[in-house]
């Protein structure tokens, strides 16, 4: 800064400037690789025109089977070379492979379940009434289980003989098999949230209930752990011995596929939210594999070293787990380098300023004017040490609880943030995902409406009432009206909302009861439950909106208008109406501006008003961005996306504040 | 501000009233030109003002009256005779309601009170330093603090929550007291600094000549003289923190430590009260600290918010 000022004065400046520019460029180069990151741990991928609906992987990750909508099942080796191809009559919906890769069970929309050997030869098939949607095979091929859209499960022996069949009468597509020979067991999950373990003869050994439909299950070879993926987006690990829940992990959309390593210590969860999540033994996220579209199928090798992911866009990707994790670590190292680079640049600027101050004429002038050299400044600072000590507690608190969170929020808006686990730089992808989040978009629209309404409420009713009270001739009435209108301020804000919840209560609320009383029964409704009136109901809260605070401010402004001006207007024969527009309103611009900005800032952050009334519903009808922020952070652990929402709201408030200051103050000057 | 101008306003209104009355009596005087008509129109106008104000007042009070009425009924009275007055009055609702929320109210008073006290102490100290001391970097630091006024709470909510988690303070009173103390300081510092700056320099010079130390002149001169502004800061902070909802909701999970604003919303689920009456009684009881506070501090509250807002 001072360097630029000094540019014209001395030649050495140029040399120093070049040196500093070079150093800055070097620092940027150090930081640059962040932009050119490659997807971490990706071994290879194959892409087709049609969606990949089923993937399976062998124990050592050396064989990968990929079933897709183009009716083909392809077998690849570990390096991605295609070994063989099997074609069914219709799309492949499910595939399972024994750990050694010698047995493959394939379910297809052509209504068949096939058992293949390791070379891709068909051993037998069986046809159901409706498409087969999933299949599983025991490690020795001695048992094959298949689920079908005819709401039944079919269980076969190695030779393709039907051992038993059960019609569940409810959608079923989650199936897995553990154990071998006579000890083989079938684990089945259905749309009513029931997980059942059957023995070879079809007797149920254990049942566990989940709250949502079970879309996929995976079980360890010893049956000790069962991982279930549910329709509400959660993946739940159960103890196979007693059906107790061990942990659960929440994704943002239906979990289409889950896979467990053989010791249950690693879990892979594929969700329609477009990511596959790698979890550790406690259900904590260790890595997130972002895909370009919904994840339909995932498979994890028994040793947990390799994994494959199939997506709607027709891509099958094979990852190396260790490389993916170290890649994440590497990216965090890169981030540290960025931080280092930023601080480096700042340090360089300081250096440049110091250098300029010492070596250029203008800089020296500034230097000497401010102090008698560096020692002088230190001396002054030392002699003022008491001042610094006294403000130290304030500064320490502000830096810790205000400055640090603010910058942390701005930074983490660009990251995938799981505090205590992992922080990964993802660039703009949080913002990108927000543009497709219907809750956020609807929240945005609602926030805009709430801002306009809130400003309108505050600018009309309180001002009107303040004018009316001001125009009363009786001092006594003035006092009492003013006091009474201010009384409601003693209710905590939350209580007002809760009382209004009660007024809107569909069963015994004041509003519906009043409507019944006056014979307008057809107007009664579930005020918060009806998407067409829910937002209106929320806005209506607090009618007639004589906000006590705004009233006091306007009234204070009115009584501070000097009597001379009002008398003069009376003498001139101005009507009350005329006086309001030509005298009161222009003189109240300061108050208007204050209330405008306070209301704007509060309305943009609307949270309680929605959280305590409709909770955002019905659907997304009354969401606000702050509400979505809360849900994302507290219910889905998406701190990064929540920070991105916070950052967007911050920007809006900043812009609104600046506009308000510019626009309203200039018009005040003009009016006055 | 309101007090002083209140007098003026009342005077002004009285003048207008006197004019109107004289016009009424004499049939002419100040508004002589079209007096009779004007008088009629004016008194008609006054009646209209009263009518509109009364209607608005009644509508404003409907929820409060409804709240009080429900708080004195039992479920049978509410569902059976919705429109009738409470009969008999169920005063025991208030006993039940207070059982359910007394702890939350105490939590609120404790956290609001201690964070407010800390804010007042710290902000008056640093406000004094910023107003009266000269030291390198003063304006820079002060601007840096004021810049925080531009940071909305929604931006810092999640990072501050993570910070509290990392500090291991979640679900403790500290998770409320520390951030509230810190956050309140910005506005408090603004008020304190501008007030301290108006105190005449001579007082402090005299104290220095008499051998008072900096801290002594702060404690013996600045603080007593600035009592009104400190009360203002305290009232605003007490009301603000007492009403806080989102932050306690995020950082406090145990019902035993929850503050009243959040506890009220979890009334039924946590305490097992399903009757409406005790619930409504609880709402009223939760307002008592604010009623007490506002009964003496209303003008401080308005002055504080206005000053903070206008200067920001």
mmCIF file of N, CA, C and O in Angstrom, chain A residues 90-171:
data_model
loop_
_atom_site.group_PDB
_atom_site.id
_atom_site.type_symbol
_atom_site.label_atom_id
_atom_site.label_comp_id
_atom_site.label_asym_id
_atom_site.label_seq_id
_atom_site.Cartn_x
_atom_site.Cartn_y
_atom_site.Cartn_z
ATOM 1 N N UNK A 90 -33.573 -58.910 -20.343
ATOM 2 C CA UNK A 90 -33.976 -57.563 -19.965
ATOM 3 C C UNK A 90 -32.935 -57.035 -18.970
ATOM 4 O O UNK A 90 -31.932 -57.712 -18.700
ATOM 5 N N UNK A 91 -33.164 -55.851 -18.431
ATOM 6 C CA UNK A 91 -32.109 -55.192 -17.657
ATOM 7 C C UNK A 91 -31.765 -55.986 -16.399
ATOM 8 O O UNK A 91 -32.597 -56.702 -15.838
ATOM 9 N N UNK A 92 -30.523 -55.841 -15.966
ATOM 10 C CA UNK A 92 -30.033 -56.547 -14.786
ATOM 11 C C UNK A 92 -30.349 -55.695 -13.557
ATOM 12 O O UNK A 92 -29.943 -54.539 -13.474
ATOM 13 N N UNK A 93 -31.082 -56.249 -12.614
ATOM 14 C CA UNK A 93 -31.478 -55.460 -11.443
ATOM 15 C C UNK A 93 -30.644 -55.794 -10.205
ATOM 16 O O UNK A 93 -30.528 -54.978 -9.299
ATOM 17 N N UNK A 94 -30.118 -57.007 -10.141
ATOM 18 C CA UNK A 94 -29.343 -57.353 -8.962
ATOM 19 C C UNK A 94 -28.301 -58.396 -9.291
ATOM 20 O O UNK A 94 -28.513 -59.249 -10.155
ATOM 21 N N UNK A 95 -27.158 -58.283 -8.638
ATOM 22 C CA UNK A 95 -26.139 -59.307 -8.832
ATOM 23 C C UNK A 95 -25.390 -59.496 -7.516
ATOM 24 O O UNK A 95 -25.197 -58.545 -6.761
ATOM 25 N N UNK A 96 -25.031 -60.754 -7.247
ATOM 26 C CA UNK A 96 -24.234 -61.034 -6.064
ATOM 27 C C UNK A 96 -23.173 -62.047 -6.464
ATOM 28 O O UNK A 96 -23.414 -62.913 -7.308
ATOM 29 N N UNK A 97 -22.002 -61.920 -5.885
ATOM 30 C CA UNK A 97 -20.888 -62.795 -6.253
ATOM 31 C C UNK A 97 -20.332 -63.417 -4.982
ATOM 32 O O UNK A 97 -20.213 -62.744 -3.959
ATOM 33 N N UNK A 98 -19.995 -64.703 -5.048
ATOM 34 C CA UNK A 98 -19.349 -65.328 -3.904
ATOM 35 C C UNK A 98 -17.946 -64.746 -3.775
ATOM 36 O O UNK A 98 -17.375 -64.262 -4.753
ATOM 37 N N UNK A 99 -17.361 -64.780 -2.563
ATOM 38 C CA UNK A 99 -16.070 -64.115 -2.345
ATOM 39 C C UNK A 99 -14.989 -64.597 -3.319
ATOM 40 O O UNK A 99 -14.140 -63.818 -3.733
ATOM 41 N N UNK A 100 -15.019 -65.865 -3.719
ATOM 42 C CA UNK A 100 -13.992 -66.360 -4.631
ATOM 43 C C UNK A 100 -14.349 -66.101 -6.093
ATOM 44 O O UNK A 100 -13.585 -66.460 -6.995
ATOM 45 N N UNK A 101 -15.499 -65.543 -6.334
ATOM 46 C CA UNK A 101 -15.878 -65.211 -7.695
ATOM 47 C C UNK A 101 -16.341 -66.397 -8.512
ATOM 48 O O UNK A 101 -16.513 -66.281 -9.721
ATOM 49 N N UNK A 102 -16.574 -67.554 -7.882
ATOM 50 C CA UNK A 102 -16.961 -68.749 -8.623
ATOM 51 C C UNK A 102 -18.466 -68.864 -8.831
ATOM 52 O O UNK A 102 -18.918 -69.668 -9.635
ATOM 53 N N UNK A 103 -19.243 -68.129 -8.077
ATOM 54 C CA UNK A 103 -20.691 -68.202 -8.196
ATOM 55 C C UNK A 103 -21.260 -66.795 -8.330
ATOM 56 O O UNK A 103 -20.872 -65.903 -7.599
ATOM 57 N N UNK A 104 -22.178 -66.657 -9.265
ATOM 58 C CA UNK A 104 -22.851 -65.364 -9.396
ATOM 59 C C UNK A 104 -24.351 -65.582 -9.496
ATOM 60 O O UNK A 104 -24.807 -66.386 -10.326
ATOM 61 N N UNK A 105 -25.093 -64.879 -8.645
ATOM 62 C CA UNK A 105 -26.550 -64.893 -8.761
ATOM 63 C C UNK A 105 -26.966 -63.592 -9.421
ATOM 64 O O UNK A 105 -26.499 -62.514 -9.032
ATOM 65 N N UNK A 106 -27.815 -63.723 -10.441
ATOM 66 C CA UNK A 106 -28.188 -62.536 -11.208
ATOM 67 C C UNK A 106 -29.708 -62.447 -11.267
ATOM 68 O O UNK A 106 -30.374 -63.419 -11.639
ATOM 69 N N UNK A 107 -30.252 -61.280 -10.892
ATOM 70 C CA UNK A 107 -31.703 -61.066 -10.998
ATOM 71 C C UNK A 107 -31.950 -60.100 -12.143
ATOM 72 O O UNK A 107 -31.237 -59.108 -12.287
ATOM 73 N N UNK A 108 -32.958 -60.419 -12.942
ATOM 74 C CA UNK A 108 -33.186 -59.574 -14.106
ATOM 75 C C UNK A 108 -34.658 -59.222 -14.240
ATOM 76 O O UNK A 108 -35.546 -59.919 -13.736
ATOM 77 N N UNK A 109 -34.883 -58.130 -14.933
ATOM 78 C CA UNK A 109 -36.244 -57.683 -15.189
ATOM 79 C C UNK A 109 -36.977 -58.651 -16.114
ATOM 80 O O UNK A 109 -38.188 -58.563 -16.282
ATOM 81 N N UNK A 110 -36.225 -59.564 -16.748
ATOM 82 C CA UNK A 110 -36.872 -60.558 -17.613
ATOM 83 C C UNK A 110 -37.553 -61.660 -16.810
ATOM 84 O O UNK A 110 -37.949 -62.684 -17.364
ATOM 85 N N UNK A 111 -37.652 -61.457 -15.491
ATOM 86 C CA UNK A 111 -38.350 -62.333 -14.553
ATOM 87 C C UNK A 111 -37.537 -63.573 -14.166
ATOM 88 O O UNK A 111 -38.037 -64.428 -13.461
ATOM 89 N N UNK A 112 -36.305 -63.660 -14.664
ATOM 90 C CA UNK A 112 -35.486 -64.810 -14.331
ATOM 91 C C UNK A 112 -34.478 -64.474 -13.244
ATOM 92 O O UNK A 112 -34.022 -63.329 -13.131
ATOM 93 N N UNK A 113 -34.131 -65.475 -12.450
ATOM 94 C CA UNK A 113 -32.928 -65.403 -11.650
ATOM 95 C C UNK A 113 -31.985 -66.450 -12.226
ATOM 96 O O UNK A 113 -32.405 -67.560 -12.561
ATOM 97 N N UNK A 114 -30.719 -66.072 -12.442
ATOM 98 C CA UNK A 114 -29.740 -66.963 -13.054
ATOM 99 C C UNK A 114 -28.653 -67.276 -12.040
ATOM 100 O O UNK A 114 -28.275 -66.418 -11.235
ATOM 101 N N UNK A 115 -28.109 -68.465 -12.075
ATOM 102 C CA UNK A 115 -26.879 -68.751 -11.352
ATOM 103 C C UNK A 115 -25.793 -69.000 -12.397
ATOM 104 O O UNK A 115 -25.958 -69.838 -13.297
ATOM 105 N N UNK A 116 -24.718 -68.231 -12.300
ATOM 106 C CA UNK A 116 -23.616 -68.358 -13.257
ATOM 107 C C UNK A 116 -22.395 -68.892 -12.535
ATOM 108 O O UNK A 116 -22.228 -68.697 -11.331
ATOM 109 N N UNK A 117 -21.496 -69.544 -13.278
ATOM 110 C CA UNK A 117 -20.221 -69.927 -12.680
ATOM 111 C C UNK A 117 -19.189 -68.835 -12.960
ATOM 112 O O UNK A 117 -19.502 -67.816 -13.572
ATOM 113 N N UNK A 118 -17.981 -69.071 -12.525
ATOM 114 C CA UNK A 118 -16.951 -68.045 -12.618
ATOM 115 C C UNK A 118 -16.572 -67.683 -14.056
ATOM 116 O O UNK A 118 -15.891 -66.682 -14.287
ATOM 117 N N UNK A 119 -16.981 -68.495 -15.018
ATOM 118 C CA UNK A 119 -16.639 -68.218 -16.412
ATOM 119 C C UNK A 119 -17.780 -67.533 -17.154
ATOM 120 O O UNK A 119 -17.713 -67.315 -18.352
ATOM 121 N N UNK A 120 -18.862 -67.336 -16.446
ATOM 122 C CA UNK A 120 -19.989 -66.684 -17.093
ATOM 123 C C UNK A 120 -20.950 -67.657 -17.732
ATOM 124 O O UNK A 120 -21.815 -67.244 -18.514
ATOM 125 N N UNK A 121 -20.785 -68.953 -17.424
ATOM 126 C CA UNK A 121 -21.714 -69.939 -17.979
ATOM 127 C C UNK A 121 -22.937 -70.054 -17.084
ATOM 128 O O UNK A 121 -22.828 -70.098 -15.856
ATOM 129 N N UNK A 122 -24.085 -70.154 -17.743
ATOM 130 C CA UNK A 122 -25.327 -70.258 -16.980
ATOM 131 C C UNK A 122 -25.497 -71.682 -16.487
ATOM 132 O O UNK A 122 -25.442 -72.641 -17.250
ATOM 133 N N UNK A 123 -25.711 -71.837 -15.147
ATOM 134 C CA UNK A 123 -25.907 -73.169 -14.587
ATOM 135 C C UNK A 123 -27.387 -73.523 -14.577
ATOM 136 O O UNK A 123 -27.778 -74.614 -14.920
ATOM 137 N N UNK A 124 -28.195 -72.593 -14.140
ATOM 138 C CA UNK A 124 -29.644 -72.802 -14.186
ATOM 139 C C UNK A 124 -30.340 -71.453 -14.110
ATOM 140 O O UNK A 124 -29.712 -70.434 -13.829
ATOM 141 N N UNK A 125 -31.629 -71.462 -14.362
ATOM 142 C CA UNK A 125 -32.409 -70.256 -14.142
ATOM 143 C C UNK A 125 -33.780 -70.622 -13.622
ATOM 144 O O UNK A 125 -34.173 -71.786 -13.641
ATOM 145 N N UNK A 126 -34.487 -69.618 -13.103
ATOM 146 C CA UNK A 126 -35.834 -69.851 -12.572
ATOM 147 C C UNK A 126 -36.661 -68.623 -12.876
ATOM 148 O O UNK A 126 -36.212 -67.495 -12.725
ATOM 149 N N UNK A 127 -37.919 -68.841 -13.279
ATOM 150 C CA UNK A 127 -38.740 -67.725 -13.703
ATOM 151 C C UNK A 127 -39.867 -67.461 -12.699
ATOM 152 O O UNK A 127 -40.535 -68.389 -12.246
ATOM 153 N N UNK A 128 -40.030 -66.183 -12.315
ATOM 154 C CA UNK A 128 -41.118 -65.806 -11.417
ATOM 155 C C UNK A 128 -42.206 -65.119 -12.241
ATOM 156 O O UNK A 128 -42.063 -64.935 -13.449
ATOM 157 N N UNK A 129 -43.310 -64.743 -11.550
ATOM 158 C CA UNK A 129 -44.418 -64.120 -12.258
ATOM 159 C C UNK A 129 -44.097 -62.680 -12.664
ATOM 160 O O UNK A 129 -44.640 -62.178 -13.653
ATOM 161 N N UNK A 130 -43.265 -62.059 -11.899
ATOM 162 C CA UNK A 130 -42.921 -60.664 -12.175
ATOM 163 C C UNK A 130 -41.395 -60.558 -12.179
ATOM 164 O O UNK A 130 -40.697 -61.517 -11.840
ATOM 165 N N UNK A 131 -40.852 -59.392 -12.545
ATOM 166 C CA UNK A 131 -39.386 -59.267 -12.594
ATOM 167 C C UNK A 131 -38.725 -59.611 -11.252
ATOM 168 O O UNK A 131 -39.274 -59.327 -10.189
ATOM 169 N N UNK A 132 -37.593 -60.254 -11.346
ATOM 170 C CA UNK A 132 -36.772 -60.490 -10.167
ATOM 171 C C UNK A 132 -36.000 -59.199 -9.909
ATOM 172 O O UNK A 132 -35.405 -58.637 -10.839
ATOM 173 N N UNK A 133 -36.017 -58.690 -8.687
ATOM 174 C CA UNK A 133 -35.350 -57.408 -8.476
ATOM 175 C C UNK A 133 -34.035 -57.506 -7.712
ATOM 176 O O UNK A 133 -33.259 -56.551 -7.676
ATOM 177 N N UNK A 134 -33.758 -58.653 -7.096
ATOM 178 C CA UNK A 134 -32.461 -58.770 -6.428
ATOM 179 C C UNK A 134 -32.179 -60.246 -6.177
ATOM 180 O O UNK A 134 -33.087 -61.069 -6.154
ATOM 181 N N UNK A 135 -30.905 -60.539 -6.001
ATOM 182 C CA UNK A 135 -30.531 -61.930 -5.763
ATOM 183 C C UNK A 135 -29.290 -61.959 -4.897
ATOM 184 O O UNK A 135 -28.527 -60.993 -4.852
ATOM 185 N N UNK A 136 -29.096 -63.076 -4.178
ATOM 186 C CA UNK A 136 -27.904 -63.232 -3.353
ATOM 187 C C UNK A 136 -27.496 -64.695 -3.384
ATOM 188 O O UNK A 136 -28.337 -65.584 -3.567
ATOM 189 N N UNK A 137 -26.204 -64.943 -3.212
ATOM 190 C CA UNK A 137 -25.710 -66.317 -3.262
ATOM 191 C C UNK A 137 -24.792 -66.555 -2.063
ATOM 192 O O UNK A 137 -24.088 -65.644 -1.614
ATOM 193 N N UNK A 138 -24.828 -67.811 -1.536
ATOM 194 C CA UNK A 138 -23.955 -68.154 -0.410
ATOM 195 C C UNK A 138 -22.516 -68.276 -0.915
ATOM 196 O O UNK A 138 -22.264 -68.441 -2.113
ATOM 197 N N UNK A 139 -21.552 -68.261 0.039
ATOM 198 C CA UNK A 139 -20.139 -68.233 -0.364
ATOM 199 C C UNK A 139 -19.733 -69.491 -1.109
ATOM 200 O O UNK A 139 -18.841 -69.474 -1.937
ATOM 201 N N UNK A 140 -20.407 -70.634 -0.829
ATOM 202 C CA UNK A 140 -20.084 -71.854 -1.550
ATOM 203 C C UNK A 140 -21.119 -72.152 -2.634
ATOM 204 O O UNK A 140 -21.136 -73.241 -3.204
ATOM 205 N N UNK A 141 -21.987 -71.223 -2.915
ATOM 206 C CA UNK A 141 -22.975 -71.421 -3.970
ATOM 207 C C UNK A 141 -24.079 -72.380 -3.593
ATOM 208 O O UNK A 141 -24.916 -72.722 -4.437
ATOM 209 N N UNK A 142 -24.126 -72.779 -2.307
ATOM 210 C CA UNK A 142 -25.072 -73.819 -1.921
ATOM 211 C C UNK A 142 -26.485 -73.277 -1.734
ATOM 212 O O UNK A 142 -27.422 -74.059 -1.592
ATOM 213 N N UNK A 143 -26.619 -71.974 -1.703
ATOM 214 C CA UNK A 143 -27.951 -71.405 -1.482
ATOM 215 C C UNK A 143 -28.059 -70.131 -2.316
ATOM 216 O O UNK A 143 -27.137 -69.322 -2.333
ATOM 217 N N UNK A 144 -29.181 -69.965 -2.994
ATOM 218 C CA UNK A 144 -29.427 -68.748 -3.753
ATOM 219 C C UNK A 144 -30.775 -68.199 -3.308
ATOM 220 O O UNK A 144 -31.747 -68.963 -3.209
ATOM 221 N N UNK A 145 -30.825 -66.921 -2.998
ATOM 222 C CA UNK A 145 -32.105 -66.299 -2.627
ATOM 223 C C UNK A 145 -32.379 -65.188 -3.624
ATOM 224 O O UNK A 145 -31.467 -64.476 -4.041
ATOM 225 N N UNK A 146 -33.642 -65.045 -4.015
ATOM 226 C CA UNK A 146 -33.994 -63.994 -4.959
ATOM 227 C C UNK A 146 -35.304 -63.356 -4.522
ATOM 228 O O UNK A 146 -36.200 -64.044 -4.008
ATOM 229 N N UNK A 147 -35.414 -62.062 -4.698
ATOM 230 C CA UNK A 147 -36.666 -61.362 -4.405
ATOM 231 C C UNK A 147 -37.273 -60.917 -5.719
ATOM 232 O O UNK A 147 -36.563 -60.645 -6.691
ATOM 233 N N UNK A 148 -38.583 -60.792 -5.701
ATOM 234 C CA UNK A 148 -39.261 -60.477 -6.954
ATOM 235 C C UNK A 148 -40.306 -59.399 -6.731
ATOM 236 O O UNK A 148 -40.809 -59.219 -5.614
ATOM 237 N N UNK A 149 -40.646 -58.713 -7.811
ATOM 238 C CA UNK A 149 -41.697 -57.706 -7.746
ATOM 239 C C UNK A 149 -43.066 -58.327 -7.500
ATOM 240 O O UNK A 149 -44.042 -57.607 -7.289
ATOM 241 N N UNK A 150 -43.167 -59.667 -7.540
ATOM 242 C CA UNK A 150 -44.449 -60.289 -7.187
ATOM 243 C C UNK A 150 -44.599 -60.407 -5.669
ATOM 244 O O UNK A 150 -45.442 -61.147 -5.177
ATOM 245 N N UNK A 151 -43.755 -59.649 -4.950
ATOM 246 C CA UNK A 151 -43.829 -59.531 -3.494
ATOM 247 C C UNK A 151 -43.455 -60.831 -2.783
ATOM 248 O O UNK A 151 -43.891 -61.085 -1.665
ATOM 249 N N UNK A 152 -42.637 -61.638 -3.441
ATOM 250 C CA UNK A 152 -42.254 -62.920 -2.862
ATOM 251 C C UNK A 152 -40.743 -63.046 -2.807
ATOM 252 O O UNK A 152 -40.014 -62.350 -3.519
ATOM 253 N N UNK A 153 -40.307 -63.981 -1.951
ATOM 254 C CA UNK A 153 -38.898 -64.331 -1.923
ATOM 255 C C UNK A 153 -38.797 -65.809 -2.303
ATOM 256 O O UNK A 153 -39.641 -66.633 -1.922
ATOM 257 N N UNK A 154 -37.785 -66.150 -3.135
ATOM 258 C CA UNK A 154 -37.558 -67.516 -3.592
ATOM 259 C C UNK A 154 -36.182 -67.950 -3.114
ATOM 260 O O UNK A 154 -35.222 -67.189 -3.225
ATOM 261 N N UNK A 155 -36.083 -69.201 -2.597
ATOM 262 C CA UNK A 155 -34.786 -69.709 -2.129
ATOM 263 C C UNK A 155 -34.519 -71.049 -2.806
ATOM 264 O O UNK A 155 -35.401 -71.929 -2.844
ATOM 265 N N UNK A 156 -33.305 -71.184 -3.378
ATOM 266 C CA UNK A 156 -32.948 -72.360 -4.179
ATOM 267 C C UNK A 156 -31.709 -73.024 -3.612
ATOM 268 O O UNK A 156 -30.912 -72.387 -2.924
ATOM 269 N N UNK A 157 -31.533 -74.301 -3.955
ATOM 270 C CA UNK A 157 -30.263 -74.945 -3.635
ATOM 271 C C UNK A 157 -29.315 -74.795 -4.815
ATOM 272 O O UNK A 157 -29.637 -74.154 -5.823
ATOM 273 N N UNK A 158 -28.149 -75.429 -4.693
ATOM 274 C CA UNK A 158 -27.119 -75.249 -5.709
ATOM 275 C C UNK A 158 -27.594 -75.693 -7.096
ATOM 276 O O UNK A 158 -27.188 -75.153 -8.111
ATOM 277 N N UNK A 159 -28.472 -76.691 -7.110
ATOM 278 C CA UNK A 159 -28.916 -77.227 -8.390
ATOM 279 C C UNK A 159 -30.096 -76.502 -8.995
ATOM 280 O O UNK A 159 -30.607 -76.899 -10.051
ATOM 281 N N UNK A 160 -30.549 -75.464 -8.319
ATOM 282 C CA UNK A 160 -31.647 -74.704 -8.892
ATOM 283 C C UNK A 160 -33.004 -75.218 -8.467
ATOM 284 O O UNK A 160 -34.021 -74.817 -9.027
ATOM 285 N N UNK A 161 -33.048 -76.127 -7.475
ATOM 286 C CA UNK A 161 -34.331 -76.606 -6.973
ATOM 287 C C UNK A 161 -34.880 -75.610 -5.956
ATOM 288 O O UNK A 161 -34.154 -75.172 -5.066
ATOM 289 N N UNK A 162 -36.145 -75.303 -6.119
ATOM 290 C CA UNK A 162 -36.773 -74.355 -5.206
ATOM 291 C C UNK A 162 -36.922 -75.010 -3.837
ATOM 292 O O UNK A 162 -37.596 -76.024 -3.694
ATOM 293 N N UNK A 163 -36.247 -74.442 -2.819
ATOM 294 C CA UNK A 163 -36.350 -74.994 -1.474
ATOM 295 C C UNK A 163 -37.623 -74.503 -0.804
ATOM 296 O O UNK A 163 -38.358 -75.263 -0.215
ATOM 297 N N UNK A 164 -37.833 -73.230 -0.867
ATOM 298 C CA UNK A 164 -39.077 -72.667 -0.346
ATOM 299 C C UNK A 164 -39.334 -71.298 -0.967
ATOM 300 O O UNK A 164 -38.445 -70.695 -1.557
ATOM 301 N N UNK A 165 -40.562 -70.877 -0.803
ATOM 302 C CA UNK A 165 -40.974 -69.593 -1.355
ATOM 303 C C UNK A 165 -41.948 -68.980 -0.374
ATOM 304 O O UNK A 165 -42.724 -69.700 0.239
ATOM 305 N N UNK A 166 -41.844 -67.666 -0.178
ATOM 306 C CA UNK A 166 -42.824 -67.059 0.718
ATOM 307 C C UNK A 166 -43.362 -65.790 0.084
ATOM 308 O O UNK A 166 -42.602 -64.950 -0.387
ATOM 309 N N UNK A 167 -44.672 -65.707 0.089
ATOM 310 C CA UNK A 167 -45.284 -64.486 -0.425
ATOM 311 C C UNK A 167 -45.477 -63.523 0.745
ATOM 312 O O UNK A 167 -46.193 -63.824 1.696
ATOM 313 N N UNK A 168 -44.755 -62.385 0.685
ATOM 314 C CA UNK A 168 -44.789 -61.460 1.815
ATOM 315 C C UNK A 168 -45.942 -60.483 1.708
ATOM 316 O O UNK A 168 -46.377 -59.906 2.692
ATOM 317 N N UNK A 169 -46.415 -60.260 0.489
ATOM 318 C CA UNK A 169 -47.524 -59.319 0.322
ATOM 319 C C UNK A 169 -47.107 -57.871 0.438
ATOM 320 O O UNK A 169 -47.941 -56.981 0.516
ATOM 321 N N UNK A 170 -45.816 -57.643 0.473
ATOM 322 C CA UNK A 170 -45.341 -56.255 0.519
ATOM 323 C C UNK A 170 -44.033 -56.195 -0.255
ATOM 324 O O UNK A 170 -43.348 -57.210 -0.402
ATOM 325 N N UNK A 171 -43.741 -55.025 -0.782
ATOM 326 C CA UNK A 171 -42.555 -54.879 -1.613
ATOM 327 C C UNK A 171 -41.306 -55.375 -0.900
ATOM 328 O O UNK A 171 -41.108 -55.120 0.283
#
